[in-house]
mmCIF file of C-alpha atoms in Angstrom:
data_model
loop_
_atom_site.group_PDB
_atom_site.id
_atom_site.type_symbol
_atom_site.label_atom_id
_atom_site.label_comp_id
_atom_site.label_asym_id
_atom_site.label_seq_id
_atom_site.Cartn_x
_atom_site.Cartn_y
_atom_site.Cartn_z
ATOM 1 C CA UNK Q 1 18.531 -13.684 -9.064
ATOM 2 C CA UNK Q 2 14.888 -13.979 -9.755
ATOM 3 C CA UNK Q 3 13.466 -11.941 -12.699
ATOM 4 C CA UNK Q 4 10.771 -10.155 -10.879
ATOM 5 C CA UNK Q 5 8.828 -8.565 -13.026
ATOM 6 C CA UNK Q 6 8.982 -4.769 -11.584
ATOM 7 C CA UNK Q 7 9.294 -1.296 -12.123
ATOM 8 C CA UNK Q 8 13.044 -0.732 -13.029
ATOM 9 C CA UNK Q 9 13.956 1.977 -10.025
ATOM 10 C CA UNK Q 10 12.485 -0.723 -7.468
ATOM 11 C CA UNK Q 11 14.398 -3.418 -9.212
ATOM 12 C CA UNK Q 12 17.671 -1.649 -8.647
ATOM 13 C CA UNK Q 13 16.668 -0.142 -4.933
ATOM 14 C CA UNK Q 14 15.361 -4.414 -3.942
ATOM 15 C CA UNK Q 15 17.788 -6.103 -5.802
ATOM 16 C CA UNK Q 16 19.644 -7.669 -2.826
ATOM 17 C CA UNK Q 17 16.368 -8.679 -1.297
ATOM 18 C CA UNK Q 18 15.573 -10.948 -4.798
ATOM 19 C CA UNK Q 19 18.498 -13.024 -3.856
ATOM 20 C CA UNK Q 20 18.240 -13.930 -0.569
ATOM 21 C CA UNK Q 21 16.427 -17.407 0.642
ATOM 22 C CA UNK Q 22 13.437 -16.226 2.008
ATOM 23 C CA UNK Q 23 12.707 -14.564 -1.210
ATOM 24 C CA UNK Q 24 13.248 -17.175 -3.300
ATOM 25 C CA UNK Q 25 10.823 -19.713 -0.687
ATOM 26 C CA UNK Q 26 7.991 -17.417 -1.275
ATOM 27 C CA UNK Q 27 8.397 -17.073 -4.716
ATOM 28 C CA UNK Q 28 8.362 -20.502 -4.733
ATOM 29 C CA UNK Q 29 5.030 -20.692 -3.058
ATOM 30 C CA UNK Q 30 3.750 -18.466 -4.944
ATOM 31 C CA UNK Q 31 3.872 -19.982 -7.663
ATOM 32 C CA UNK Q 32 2.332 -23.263 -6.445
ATOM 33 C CA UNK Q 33 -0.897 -21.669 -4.911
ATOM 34 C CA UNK Q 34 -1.507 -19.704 -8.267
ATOM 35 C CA UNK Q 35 -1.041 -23.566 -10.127
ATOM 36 C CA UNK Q 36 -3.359 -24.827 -7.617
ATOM 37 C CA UNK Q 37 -5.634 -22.245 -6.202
ATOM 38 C CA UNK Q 38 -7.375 -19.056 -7.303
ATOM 39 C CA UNK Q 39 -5.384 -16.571 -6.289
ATOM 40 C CA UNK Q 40 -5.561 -12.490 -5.864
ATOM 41 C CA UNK Q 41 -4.741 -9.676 -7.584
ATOM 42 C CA UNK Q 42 -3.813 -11.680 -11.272
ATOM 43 C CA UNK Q 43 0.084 -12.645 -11.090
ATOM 44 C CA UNK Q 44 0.828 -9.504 -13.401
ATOM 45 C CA UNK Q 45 -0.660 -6.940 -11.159
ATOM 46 C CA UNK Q 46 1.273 -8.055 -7.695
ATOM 47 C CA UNK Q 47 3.357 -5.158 -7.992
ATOM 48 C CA UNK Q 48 1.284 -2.814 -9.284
ATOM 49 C CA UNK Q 49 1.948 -0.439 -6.563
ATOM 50 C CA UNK Q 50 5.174 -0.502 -7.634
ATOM 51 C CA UNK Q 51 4.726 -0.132 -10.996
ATOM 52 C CA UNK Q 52 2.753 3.277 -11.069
ATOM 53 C CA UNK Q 53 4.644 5.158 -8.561
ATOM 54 C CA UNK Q 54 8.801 4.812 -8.947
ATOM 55 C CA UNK Q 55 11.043 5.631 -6.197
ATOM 56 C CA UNK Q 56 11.640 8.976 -7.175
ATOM 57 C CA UNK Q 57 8.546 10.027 -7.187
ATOM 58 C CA UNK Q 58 6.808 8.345 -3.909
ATOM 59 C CA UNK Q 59 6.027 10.982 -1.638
ATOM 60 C CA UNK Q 60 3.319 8.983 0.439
ATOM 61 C CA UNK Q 61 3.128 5.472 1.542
ATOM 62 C CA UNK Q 62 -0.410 4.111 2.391
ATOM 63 C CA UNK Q 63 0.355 0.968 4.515
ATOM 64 C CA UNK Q 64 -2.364 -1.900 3.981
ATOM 65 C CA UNK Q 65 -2.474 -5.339 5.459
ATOM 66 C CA UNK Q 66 -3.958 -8.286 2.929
ATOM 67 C CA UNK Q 67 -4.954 -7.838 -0.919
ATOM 68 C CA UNK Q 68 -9.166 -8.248 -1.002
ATOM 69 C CA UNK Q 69 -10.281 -12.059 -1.407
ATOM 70 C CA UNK Q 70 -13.208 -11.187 -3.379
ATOM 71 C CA UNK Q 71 -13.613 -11.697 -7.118
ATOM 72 C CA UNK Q 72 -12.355 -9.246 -9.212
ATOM 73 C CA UNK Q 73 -11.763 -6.459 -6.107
ATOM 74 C CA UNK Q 74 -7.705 -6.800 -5.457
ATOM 75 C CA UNK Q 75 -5.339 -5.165 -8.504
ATOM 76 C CA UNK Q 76 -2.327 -4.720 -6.409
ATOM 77 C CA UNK Q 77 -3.094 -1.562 -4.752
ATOM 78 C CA UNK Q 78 -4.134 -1.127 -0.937
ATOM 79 C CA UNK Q 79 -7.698 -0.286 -0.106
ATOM 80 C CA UNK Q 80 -8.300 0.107 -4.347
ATOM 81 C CA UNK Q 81 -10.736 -1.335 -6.487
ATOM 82 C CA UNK Q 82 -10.684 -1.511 -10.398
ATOM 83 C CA UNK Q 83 -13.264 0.676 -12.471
ATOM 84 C CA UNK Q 84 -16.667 -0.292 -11.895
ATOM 85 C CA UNK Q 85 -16.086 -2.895 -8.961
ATOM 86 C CA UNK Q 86 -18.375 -1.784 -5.716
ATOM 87 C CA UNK Q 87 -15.999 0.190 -3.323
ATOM 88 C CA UNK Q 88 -15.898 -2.006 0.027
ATOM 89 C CA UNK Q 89 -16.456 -0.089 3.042
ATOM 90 C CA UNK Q 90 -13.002 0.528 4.564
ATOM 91 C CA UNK Q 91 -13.090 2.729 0.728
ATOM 92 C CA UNK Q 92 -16.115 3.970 1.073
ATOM 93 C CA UNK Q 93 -14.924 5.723 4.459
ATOM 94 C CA UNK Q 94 -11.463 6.955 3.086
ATOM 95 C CA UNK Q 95 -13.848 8.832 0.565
ATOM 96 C CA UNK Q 96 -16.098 10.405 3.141
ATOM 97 C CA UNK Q 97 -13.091 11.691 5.648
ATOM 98 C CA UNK Q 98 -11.377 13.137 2.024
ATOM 99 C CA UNK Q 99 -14.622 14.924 1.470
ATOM 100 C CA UNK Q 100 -14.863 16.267 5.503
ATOM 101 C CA UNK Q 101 -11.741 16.979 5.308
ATOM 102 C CA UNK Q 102 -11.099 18.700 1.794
ATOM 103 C CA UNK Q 103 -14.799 19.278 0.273
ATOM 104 C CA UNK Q 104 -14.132 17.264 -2.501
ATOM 105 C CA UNK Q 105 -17.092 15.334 -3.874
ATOM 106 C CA UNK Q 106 -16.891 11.547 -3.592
ATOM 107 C CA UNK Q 107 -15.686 9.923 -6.579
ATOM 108 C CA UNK Q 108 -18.267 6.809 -7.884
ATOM 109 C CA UNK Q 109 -14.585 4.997 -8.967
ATOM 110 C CA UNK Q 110 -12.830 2.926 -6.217
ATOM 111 C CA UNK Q 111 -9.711 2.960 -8.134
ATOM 112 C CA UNK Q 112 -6.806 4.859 -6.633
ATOM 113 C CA UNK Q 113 -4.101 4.520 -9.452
ATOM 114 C CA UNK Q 114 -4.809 8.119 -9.448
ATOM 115 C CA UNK Q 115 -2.870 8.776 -6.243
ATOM 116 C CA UNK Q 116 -0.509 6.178 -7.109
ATOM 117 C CA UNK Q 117 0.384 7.983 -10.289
ATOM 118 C CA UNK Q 118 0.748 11.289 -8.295
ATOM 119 C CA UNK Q 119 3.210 9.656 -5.934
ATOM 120 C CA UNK Q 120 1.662 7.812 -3.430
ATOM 121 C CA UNK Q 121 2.991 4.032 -2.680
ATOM 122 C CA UNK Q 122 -0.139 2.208 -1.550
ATOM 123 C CA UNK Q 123 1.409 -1.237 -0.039
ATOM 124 C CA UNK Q 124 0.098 -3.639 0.959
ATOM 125 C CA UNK Q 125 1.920 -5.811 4.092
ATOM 126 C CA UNK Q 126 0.994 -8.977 1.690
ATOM 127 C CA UNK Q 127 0.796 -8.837 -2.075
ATOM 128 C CA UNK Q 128 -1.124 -12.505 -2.548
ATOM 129 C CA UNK Q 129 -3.909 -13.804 -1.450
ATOM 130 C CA UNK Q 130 -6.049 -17.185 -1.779
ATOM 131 C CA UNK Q 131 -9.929 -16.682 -2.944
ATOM 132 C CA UNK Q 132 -12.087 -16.053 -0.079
ATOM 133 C CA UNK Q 133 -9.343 -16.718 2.226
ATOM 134 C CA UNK Q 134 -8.656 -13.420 4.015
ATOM 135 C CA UNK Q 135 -4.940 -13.799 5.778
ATOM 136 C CA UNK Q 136 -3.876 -17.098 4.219
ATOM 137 C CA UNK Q 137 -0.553 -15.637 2.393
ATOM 138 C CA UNK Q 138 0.407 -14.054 5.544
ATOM 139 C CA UNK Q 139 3.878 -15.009 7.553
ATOM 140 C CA UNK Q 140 4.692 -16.617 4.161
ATOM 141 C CA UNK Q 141 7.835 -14.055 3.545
ATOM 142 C CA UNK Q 142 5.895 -11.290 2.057
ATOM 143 C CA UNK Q 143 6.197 -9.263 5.646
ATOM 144 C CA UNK Q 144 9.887 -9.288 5.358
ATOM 145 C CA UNK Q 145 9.948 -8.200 1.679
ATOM 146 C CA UNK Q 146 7.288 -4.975 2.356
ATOM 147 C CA UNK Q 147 9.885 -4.413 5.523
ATOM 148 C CA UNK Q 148 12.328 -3.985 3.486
ATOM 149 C CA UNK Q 149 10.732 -1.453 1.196
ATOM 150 C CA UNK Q 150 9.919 0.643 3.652
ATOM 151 C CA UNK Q 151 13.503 0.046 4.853
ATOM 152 C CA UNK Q 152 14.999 0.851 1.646
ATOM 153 C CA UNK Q 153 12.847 3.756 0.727
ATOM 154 C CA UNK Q 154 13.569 5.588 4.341
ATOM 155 C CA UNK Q 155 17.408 5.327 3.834
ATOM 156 C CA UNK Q 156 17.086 7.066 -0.015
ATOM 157 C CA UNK Q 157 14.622 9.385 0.918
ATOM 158 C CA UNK Q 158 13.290 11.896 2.906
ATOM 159 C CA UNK Q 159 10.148 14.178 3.663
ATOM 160 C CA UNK Q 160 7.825 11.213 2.883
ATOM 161 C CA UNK Q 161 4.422 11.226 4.665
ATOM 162 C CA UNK Q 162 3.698 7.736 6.289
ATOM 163 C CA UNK Q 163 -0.467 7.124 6.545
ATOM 164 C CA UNK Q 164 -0.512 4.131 9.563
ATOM 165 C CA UNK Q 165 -4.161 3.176 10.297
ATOM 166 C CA UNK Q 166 -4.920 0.693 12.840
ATOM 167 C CA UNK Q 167 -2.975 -1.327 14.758
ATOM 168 C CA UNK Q 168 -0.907 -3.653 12.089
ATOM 169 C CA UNK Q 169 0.168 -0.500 10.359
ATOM 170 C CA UNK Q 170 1.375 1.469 12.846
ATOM 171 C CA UNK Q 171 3.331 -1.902 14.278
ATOM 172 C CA UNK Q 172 4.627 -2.304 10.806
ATOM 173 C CA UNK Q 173 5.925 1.288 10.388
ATOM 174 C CA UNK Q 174 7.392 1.116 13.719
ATOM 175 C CA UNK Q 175 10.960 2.200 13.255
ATOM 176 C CA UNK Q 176 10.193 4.443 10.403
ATOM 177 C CA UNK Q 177 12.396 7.687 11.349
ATOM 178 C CA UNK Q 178 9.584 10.778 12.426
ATOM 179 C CA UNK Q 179 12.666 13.132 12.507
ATOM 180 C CA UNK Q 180 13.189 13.136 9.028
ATOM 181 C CA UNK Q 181 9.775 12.277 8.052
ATOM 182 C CA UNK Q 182 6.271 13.064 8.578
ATOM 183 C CA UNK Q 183 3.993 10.069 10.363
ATOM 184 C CA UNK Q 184 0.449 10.111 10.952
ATOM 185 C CA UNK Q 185 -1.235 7.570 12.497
ATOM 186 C CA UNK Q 186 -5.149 6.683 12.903
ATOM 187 C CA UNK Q 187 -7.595 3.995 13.542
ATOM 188 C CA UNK Q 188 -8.049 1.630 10.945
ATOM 189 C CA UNK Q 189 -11.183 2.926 8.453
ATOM 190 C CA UNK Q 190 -13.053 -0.473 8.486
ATOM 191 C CA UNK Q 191 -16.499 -0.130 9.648
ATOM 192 C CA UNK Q 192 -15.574 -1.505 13.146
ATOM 193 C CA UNK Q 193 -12.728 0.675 14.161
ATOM 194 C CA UNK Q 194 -14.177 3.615 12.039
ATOM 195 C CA UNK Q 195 -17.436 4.224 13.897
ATOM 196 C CA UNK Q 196 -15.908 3.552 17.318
ATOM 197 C CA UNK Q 197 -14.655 7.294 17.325
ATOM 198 C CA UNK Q 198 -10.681 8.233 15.675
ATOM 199 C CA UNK Q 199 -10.917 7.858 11.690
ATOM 200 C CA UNK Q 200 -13.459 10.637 10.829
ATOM 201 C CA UNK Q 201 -11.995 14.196 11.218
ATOM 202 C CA UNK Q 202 -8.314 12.737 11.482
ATOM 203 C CA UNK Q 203 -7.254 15.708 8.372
ATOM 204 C CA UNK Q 204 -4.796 13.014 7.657
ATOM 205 C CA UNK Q 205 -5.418 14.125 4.073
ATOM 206 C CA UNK Q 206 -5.054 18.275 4.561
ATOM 207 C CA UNK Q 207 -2.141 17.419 7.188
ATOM 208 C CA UNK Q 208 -0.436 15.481 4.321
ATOM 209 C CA UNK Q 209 -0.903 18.156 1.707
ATOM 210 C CA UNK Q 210 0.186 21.114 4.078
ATOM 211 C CA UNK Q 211 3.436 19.397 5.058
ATOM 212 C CA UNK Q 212 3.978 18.569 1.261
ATOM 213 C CA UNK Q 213 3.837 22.165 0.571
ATOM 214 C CA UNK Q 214 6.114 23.127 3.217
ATOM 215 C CA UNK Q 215 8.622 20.790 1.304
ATOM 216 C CA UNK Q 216 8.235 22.645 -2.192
ATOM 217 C CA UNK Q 217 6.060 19.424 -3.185
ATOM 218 C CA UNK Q 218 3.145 19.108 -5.231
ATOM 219 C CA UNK Q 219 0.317 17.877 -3.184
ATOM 220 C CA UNK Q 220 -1.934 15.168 -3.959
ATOM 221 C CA UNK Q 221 -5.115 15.434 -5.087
ATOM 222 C CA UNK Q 222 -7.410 13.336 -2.729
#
């Protein structure tokens, strides 16, 4: 089996995906563009998601498509940026819905391992990426690994909340089971989908904090 470096309660939940061929391709590959290419987040962060928010305590799952390509933005966490990196705009609206929607003030830090340390699982469909190169780890094998988390994580748990926005996520989260779990599903907040109408006043974030409650859950604080 491949020592993937991961948090120990994913290790044990995935470990049947670590041996199978298409796992071990991408790995593989992997490990060839980082030797030849500058590649996103840095190889100890691609499963950082994982690493701050175990299986017990995931509550939410944030569904993302491609790590940023832009120098120094992607640290393994969908839609996040590290401390003092510029928060791109997709961000910048997720902020200003949270503050419509809860009257919180909009924090000046992109960085979400905040939520991700209070439970939510912010995945990304693809965990690599090359420089500047938006989509270019994509149908590599990384699709069929996120699958399975989601896979794996509906069949131990449920009462999750499932955040889809846009198109990709909501195909990705497809078979994700709304009886025994709560789904909500938006545009996408990029800039282009956001200002056509459907992202802004969503509540995605009250809707996911009442339902919480209603479960005996702590809520997350957006």
């Amino acid at each position: 089996m491949a020592d993937v470096k991961i948090e120990e309660s994913w290790k044990e939940l995935l470990k049947d995906e670590f041996d199978k061929p298409y796992f071990e391709q991408l790995i593989a590959f992997v490990k060839d563009e980082y030797k030849h290419f500058r590649i996103y987040p840095p190889g100890n962060l691609i499963f950082n998601a994982f690493n701050h928010c175990p299986v017990d305590k995931t509550k939410v799952v944030i569904l993302g498509q491609d790590p940023y390509h832009g120098p120094g933005q992607a640290h393994g966490l969908c839609f996040s940026v590290p401390e003092g990196i510029e928060q791109p705009p997709s961000l910048q609206n997720i902020f200003k819905e949270i503050h419509d929607d809860l009257g919180t003030p909009i924090p000046k830090s992109g960085n979400l391992e905040r939520w991700a340390d209070q439970g939510v699982l912010l995945l990304n469909a693809t965990l690599t990426v090359r420089a500047h190169c938006a989509g270019s780890h994509q149908n590599k094998g990384w699709e069929t690994f996120t699958d399975a988390v989601i896979q794996r994580l509906t069949e131990k748990k449920s009462n999750l909340v499932f955040l889809l926005w846009g198109a990709y996520a909501q195909r990705k989260g497809a078979y994700i089971d709304t009886q025994k779990n709560l789904v909500l599903k938006s545009v996408h907040p990029s800039p282009l989908s956001a200002n056509r109408g459907g992202w802004f006043g969503n509540h995605q974030f009250s809707k996911t904090n009442q339902y919480l409650k209603e479960q005996g859950m702590q809520e997350i604080s957006w």
